[in-house]
Coordinates of C-alpha atoms and ligand atoms in Angstrom, one line a residue:
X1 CA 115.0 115.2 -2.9
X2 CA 112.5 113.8 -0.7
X3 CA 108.5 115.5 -0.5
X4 CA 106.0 115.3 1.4
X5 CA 102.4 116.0 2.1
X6 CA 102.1 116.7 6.3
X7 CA 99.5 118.3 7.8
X8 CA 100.2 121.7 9.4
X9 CA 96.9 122.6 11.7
X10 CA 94.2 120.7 10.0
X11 CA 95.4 121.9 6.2
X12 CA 97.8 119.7 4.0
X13 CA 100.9 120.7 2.5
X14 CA 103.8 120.1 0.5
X15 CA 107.3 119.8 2.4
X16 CA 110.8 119.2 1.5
X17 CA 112.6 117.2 4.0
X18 CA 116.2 117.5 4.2
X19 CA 119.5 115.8 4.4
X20 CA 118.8 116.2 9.3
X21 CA 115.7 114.9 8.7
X22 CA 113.6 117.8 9.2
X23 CA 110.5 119.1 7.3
X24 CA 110.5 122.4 5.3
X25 CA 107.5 124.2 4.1
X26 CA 107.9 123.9 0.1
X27 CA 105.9 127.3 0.2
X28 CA 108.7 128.6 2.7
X29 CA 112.1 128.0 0.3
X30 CA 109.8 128.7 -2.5
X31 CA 107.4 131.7 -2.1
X32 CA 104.3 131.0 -4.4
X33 CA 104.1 127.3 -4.5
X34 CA 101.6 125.3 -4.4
X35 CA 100.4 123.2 -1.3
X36 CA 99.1 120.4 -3.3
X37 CA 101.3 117.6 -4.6
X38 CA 100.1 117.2 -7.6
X39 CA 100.2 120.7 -8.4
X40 CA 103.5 120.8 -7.5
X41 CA 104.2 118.1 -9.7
X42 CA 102.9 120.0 -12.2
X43 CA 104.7 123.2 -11.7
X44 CA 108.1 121.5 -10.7
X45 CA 109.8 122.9 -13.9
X46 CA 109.1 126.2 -12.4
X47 CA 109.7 125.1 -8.6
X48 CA 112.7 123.2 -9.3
X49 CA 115.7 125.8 -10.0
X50 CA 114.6 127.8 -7.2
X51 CA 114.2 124.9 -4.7
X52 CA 117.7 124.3 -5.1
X53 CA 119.0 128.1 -4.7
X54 CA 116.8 128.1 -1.9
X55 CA 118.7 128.6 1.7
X56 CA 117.4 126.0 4.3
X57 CA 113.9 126.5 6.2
X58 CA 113.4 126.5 9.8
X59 CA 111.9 122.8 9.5
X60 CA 110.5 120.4 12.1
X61 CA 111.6 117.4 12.6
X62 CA 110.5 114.5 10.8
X63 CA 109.6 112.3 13.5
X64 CA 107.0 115.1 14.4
X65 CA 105.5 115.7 11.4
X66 CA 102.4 114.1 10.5
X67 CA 103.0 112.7 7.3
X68 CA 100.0 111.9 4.9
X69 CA 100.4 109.5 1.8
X70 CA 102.7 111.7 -0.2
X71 CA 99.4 112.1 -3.2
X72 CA 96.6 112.3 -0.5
X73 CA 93.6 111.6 -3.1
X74 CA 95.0 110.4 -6.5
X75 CA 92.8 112.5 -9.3
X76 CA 91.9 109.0 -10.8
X77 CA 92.2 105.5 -9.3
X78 CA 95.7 104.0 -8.9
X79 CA 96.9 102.5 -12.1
X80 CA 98.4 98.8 -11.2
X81 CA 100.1 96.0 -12.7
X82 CA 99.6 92.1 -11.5
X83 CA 102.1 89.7 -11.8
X84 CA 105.1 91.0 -12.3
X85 CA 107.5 89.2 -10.6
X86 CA 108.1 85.5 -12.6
X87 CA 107.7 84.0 -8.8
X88 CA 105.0 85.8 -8.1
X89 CA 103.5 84.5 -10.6
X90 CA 104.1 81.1 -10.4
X91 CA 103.3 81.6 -6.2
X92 CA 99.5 82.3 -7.6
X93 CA 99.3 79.5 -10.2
X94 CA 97.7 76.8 -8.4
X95 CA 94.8 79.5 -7.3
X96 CA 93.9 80.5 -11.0
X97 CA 91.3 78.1 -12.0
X98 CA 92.4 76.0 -15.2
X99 CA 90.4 78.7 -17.7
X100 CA 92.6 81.2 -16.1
X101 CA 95.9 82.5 -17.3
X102 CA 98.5 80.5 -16.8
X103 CA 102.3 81.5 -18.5
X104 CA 103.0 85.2 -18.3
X105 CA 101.6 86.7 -20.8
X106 CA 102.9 89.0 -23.8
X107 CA 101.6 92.4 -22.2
X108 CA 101.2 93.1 -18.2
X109 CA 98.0 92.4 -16.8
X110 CA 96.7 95.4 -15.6
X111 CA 94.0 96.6 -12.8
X112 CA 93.1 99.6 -10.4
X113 CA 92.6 100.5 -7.1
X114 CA 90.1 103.0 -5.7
X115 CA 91.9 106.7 -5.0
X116 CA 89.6 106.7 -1.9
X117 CA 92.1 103.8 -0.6
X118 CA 94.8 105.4 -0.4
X119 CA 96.3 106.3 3.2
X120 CA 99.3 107.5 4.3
X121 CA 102.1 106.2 6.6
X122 CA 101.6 104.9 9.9
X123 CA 97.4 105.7 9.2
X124 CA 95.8 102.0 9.8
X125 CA 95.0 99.8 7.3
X126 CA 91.2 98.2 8.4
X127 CA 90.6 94.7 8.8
X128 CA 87.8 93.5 6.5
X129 CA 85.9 92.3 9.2
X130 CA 82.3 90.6 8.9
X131 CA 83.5 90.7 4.8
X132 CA 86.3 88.8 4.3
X133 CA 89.0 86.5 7.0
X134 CA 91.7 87.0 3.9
X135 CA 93.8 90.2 4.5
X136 CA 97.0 90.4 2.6
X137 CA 99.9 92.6 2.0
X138 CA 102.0 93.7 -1.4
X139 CA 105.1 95.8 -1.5
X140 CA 105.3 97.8 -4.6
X141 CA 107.3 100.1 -6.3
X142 CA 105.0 103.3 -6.9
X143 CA 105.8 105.7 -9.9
X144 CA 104.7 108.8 -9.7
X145 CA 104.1 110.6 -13.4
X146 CA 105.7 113.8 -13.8
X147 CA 105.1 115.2 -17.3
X148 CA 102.0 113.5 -19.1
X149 CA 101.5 112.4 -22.2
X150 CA 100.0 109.7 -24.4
X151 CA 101.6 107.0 -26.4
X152 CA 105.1 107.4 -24.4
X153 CA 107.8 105.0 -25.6
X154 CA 108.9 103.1 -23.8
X155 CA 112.8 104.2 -24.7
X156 CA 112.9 107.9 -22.9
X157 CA 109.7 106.6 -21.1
X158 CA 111.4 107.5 -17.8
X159 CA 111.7 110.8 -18.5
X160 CA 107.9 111.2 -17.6
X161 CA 108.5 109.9 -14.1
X162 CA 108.8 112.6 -11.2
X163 CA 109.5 110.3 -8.6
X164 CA 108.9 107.4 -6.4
X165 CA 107.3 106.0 -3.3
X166 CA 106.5 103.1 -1.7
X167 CA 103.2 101.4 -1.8
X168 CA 101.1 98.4 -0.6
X169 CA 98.4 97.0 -2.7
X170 CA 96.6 95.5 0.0
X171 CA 93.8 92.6 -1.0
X172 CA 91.3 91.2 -0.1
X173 CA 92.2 88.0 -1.5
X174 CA 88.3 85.9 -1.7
X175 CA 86.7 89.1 -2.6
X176 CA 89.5 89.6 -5.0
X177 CA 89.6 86.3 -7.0
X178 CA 86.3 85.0 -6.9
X179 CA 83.7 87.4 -5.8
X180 CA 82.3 89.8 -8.5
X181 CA 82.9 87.9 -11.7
X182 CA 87.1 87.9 -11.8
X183 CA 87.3 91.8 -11.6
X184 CA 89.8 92.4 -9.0
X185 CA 88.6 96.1 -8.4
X186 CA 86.3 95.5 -5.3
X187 CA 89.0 92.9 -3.8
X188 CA 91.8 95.6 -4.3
X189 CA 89.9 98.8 -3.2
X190 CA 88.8 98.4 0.4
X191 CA 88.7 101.8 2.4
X192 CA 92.5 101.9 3.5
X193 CA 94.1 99.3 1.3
X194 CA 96.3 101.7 -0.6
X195 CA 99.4 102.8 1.7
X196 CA 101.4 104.9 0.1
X197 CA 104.7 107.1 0.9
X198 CA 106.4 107.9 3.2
X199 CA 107.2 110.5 0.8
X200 CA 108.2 110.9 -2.9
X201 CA 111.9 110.9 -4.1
X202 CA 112.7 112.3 -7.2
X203 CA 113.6 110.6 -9.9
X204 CA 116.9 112.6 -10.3
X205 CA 117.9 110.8 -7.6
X206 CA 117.0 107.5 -8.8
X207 CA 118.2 107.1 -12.4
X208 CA 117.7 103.5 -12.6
X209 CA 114.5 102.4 -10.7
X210 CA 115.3 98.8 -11.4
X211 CA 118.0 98.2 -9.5
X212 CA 116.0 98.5 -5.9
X213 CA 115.9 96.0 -3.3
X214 CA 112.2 95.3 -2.5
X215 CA 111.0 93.8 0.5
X216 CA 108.0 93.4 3.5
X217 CA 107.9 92.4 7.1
X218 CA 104.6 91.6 9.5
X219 CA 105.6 91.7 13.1
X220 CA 109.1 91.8 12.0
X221 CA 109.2 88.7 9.9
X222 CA 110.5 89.3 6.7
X223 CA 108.1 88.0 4.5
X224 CA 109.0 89.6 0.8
X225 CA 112.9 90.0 -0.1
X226 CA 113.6 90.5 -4.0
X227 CA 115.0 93.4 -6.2
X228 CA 113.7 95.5 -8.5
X229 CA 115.7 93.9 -11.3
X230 CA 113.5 90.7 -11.0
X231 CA 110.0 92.5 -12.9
X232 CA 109.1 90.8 -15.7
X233 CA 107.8 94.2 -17.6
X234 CA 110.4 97.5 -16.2
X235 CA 109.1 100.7 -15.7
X236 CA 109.8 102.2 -19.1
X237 CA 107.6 99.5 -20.7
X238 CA 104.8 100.0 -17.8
X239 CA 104.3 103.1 -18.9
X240 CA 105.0 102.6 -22.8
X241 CA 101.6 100.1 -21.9
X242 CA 99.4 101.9 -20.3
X243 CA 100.1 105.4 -22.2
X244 CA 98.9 103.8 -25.1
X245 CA 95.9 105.2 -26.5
X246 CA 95.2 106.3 -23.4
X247 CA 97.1 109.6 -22.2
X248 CA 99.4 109.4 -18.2
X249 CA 98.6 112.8 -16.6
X250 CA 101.0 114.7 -14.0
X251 CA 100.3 112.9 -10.3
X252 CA 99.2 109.6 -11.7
X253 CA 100.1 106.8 -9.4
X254 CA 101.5 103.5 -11.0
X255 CA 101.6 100.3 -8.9
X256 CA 104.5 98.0 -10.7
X257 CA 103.8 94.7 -8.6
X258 CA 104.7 92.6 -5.6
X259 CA 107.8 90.0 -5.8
X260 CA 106.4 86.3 -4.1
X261 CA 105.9 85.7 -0.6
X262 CA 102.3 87.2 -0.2
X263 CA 100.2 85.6 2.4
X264 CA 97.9 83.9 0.6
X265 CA 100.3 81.7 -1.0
X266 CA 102.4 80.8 2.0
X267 CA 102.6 77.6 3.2
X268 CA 100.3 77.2 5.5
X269 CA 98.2 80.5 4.1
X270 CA 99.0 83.2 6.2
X271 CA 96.4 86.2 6.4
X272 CA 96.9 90.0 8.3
X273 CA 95.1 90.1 11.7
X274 CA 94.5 93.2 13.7
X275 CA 96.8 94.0 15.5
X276 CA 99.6 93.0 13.0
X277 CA 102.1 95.6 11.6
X278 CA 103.1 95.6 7.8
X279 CA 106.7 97.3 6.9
X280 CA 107.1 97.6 3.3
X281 CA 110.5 98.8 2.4
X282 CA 112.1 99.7 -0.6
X283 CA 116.3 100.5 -0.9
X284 CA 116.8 104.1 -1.5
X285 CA 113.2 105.6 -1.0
X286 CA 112.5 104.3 2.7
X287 CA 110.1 102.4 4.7
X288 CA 106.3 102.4 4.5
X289 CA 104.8 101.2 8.2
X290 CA 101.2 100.7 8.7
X291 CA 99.2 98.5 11.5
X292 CA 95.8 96.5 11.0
X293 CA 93.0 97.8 13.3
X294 CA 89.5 96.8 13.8
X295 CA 86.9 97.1 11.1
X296 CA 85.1 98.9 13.3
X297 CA 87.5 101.1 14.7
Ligands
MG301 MG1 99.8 94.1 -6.6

């Protein structure tokens, strides 16, 4: 089942789009719902059984809707793993400095993004202007926790998934690396440089999540092609990681990495202009598009 968040007037809400490509209110099959993803999320058990009894809603169609990233405004910031693609990794290893890490290390490296970043498809991601000339683009698998809970194992660890999207971990690669004393928050949390969506699938309908092919185009170019097979730490253990000691809560977004061919590492480096549009897609959820506009725009 695919969800979304689209606007309706100037209010957000939840929508089921189905198999003609049109958009159902979720509050329409389902009297009662919530218009909120993540409250939905949280009363899926509840939602569920009824959605599929449910007969068909007079929808729109898809190409009309105005989609918003499928969890507008995570409740906390976007949880997000680096490196975890072997290539990637490698890709980046003439850019760490020799103090820096430099085999893949036992557990993932881990980081997050601002929930303010987040934006939705075909919203514009903003140059970084008079900041920064080093714009780049990440395809990622996003998770999306369904039921919460705090040291998860990582066997039945994907039973506390409720579905998946696509994402871009946009960075700002100087501000990233060097800037503010090796955090990567600031370089990763730039107003706009979280895309997510187009829209959440449901984990029922994606049993194995790393089995996925992965990949990104600017202009039309592909520039990532890889599968979700190739991450070095799989979803299960993501989440067995960063549960630990510290509790997932319905809603939360997971970032799971980017597979090599980023910008910065291309040969020559090759950085987003405005103007330039990014197409992150991923093989059974769908296709995440999103332009570069002015800073000032
Ligand atoms: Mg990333």
């Amino acid at each position: 089942m695919r969800l979304v968040t689209y606007l309706q007037g100037d209010r957000a809400r939840v929508g089921v789009v189905g198999a003609d490509d049109t958009v159902s209110d979720l509050d329409d099959l389902v009297p009662g719902s919530p218009s909120d993803m993540i409250s939905v999320i949280e009363a899926w058990l509840r939602i569920a059984p009824r959605l599929r009894e449910a007969a068909g809603g007079a929808g729109i169609p898809l190409d009309r809707a105005r989609l918003l990233a499928p969890i507008p405004r995570p409740r906390r910031n976007v949880l997000c793993v680096g490196w975890n693609y072997a290539e990637h990794f490698a890709e980046g290893r003439e850019f760490r400095s020799p103090a820096g890490v430099q085999e893949i290390p036992d557990h993932p490296a881990l980081f997050t993004k601002s929930p303010a970043a987040v934006i939705g498809p075909d919203a514009h991601v903003r140059h970084p202007g008079p900041h920064s000339g080093e714009l780049d683009w990440e395809v990622e698998l996003a998770v999306i926790v369904g039921r919460g809970g705090r040291d998860i194992r990582e066997k039945g660890a994907l039973e506390h998934v409720f579905g998946y999207t696509v994402g871009n971990d946009v960075s700002v690669r100087d501000v990233q690396r060097a800037r503010h004393g090796g955090q990567w928050f600031k370089g990763k949390s730039f107003d706009t440089h979280c895309p997510l969506g187009p829209w959440i699938v449901t984990a029922d309908e994606i049993p194995d999540p790393q089995v996925l092919d992965i990949s990104s185009r600017v202009n039309g170019e592909t520039m990532q092609s890889a599968t979700t097979a190739q991450m070095v730490f799989p979803v299960a253990r993501i989440i067995a990681e960063l549960s630990a000691g510290m509790a997932l809560e319905p809603g939360d977004v997971i970032l799971t990495g980017t597979p090599p061919g980023v910008g910065f590492a291309r040969k020559p480096p090759r950085f987003l202009k405005v103007g330039d549009v990014m197409e992150m897609e991923i093989g059974g959820i769908g296709v995440l598009r999103n332009a570069v506009a002015p800073y000032d725009a």
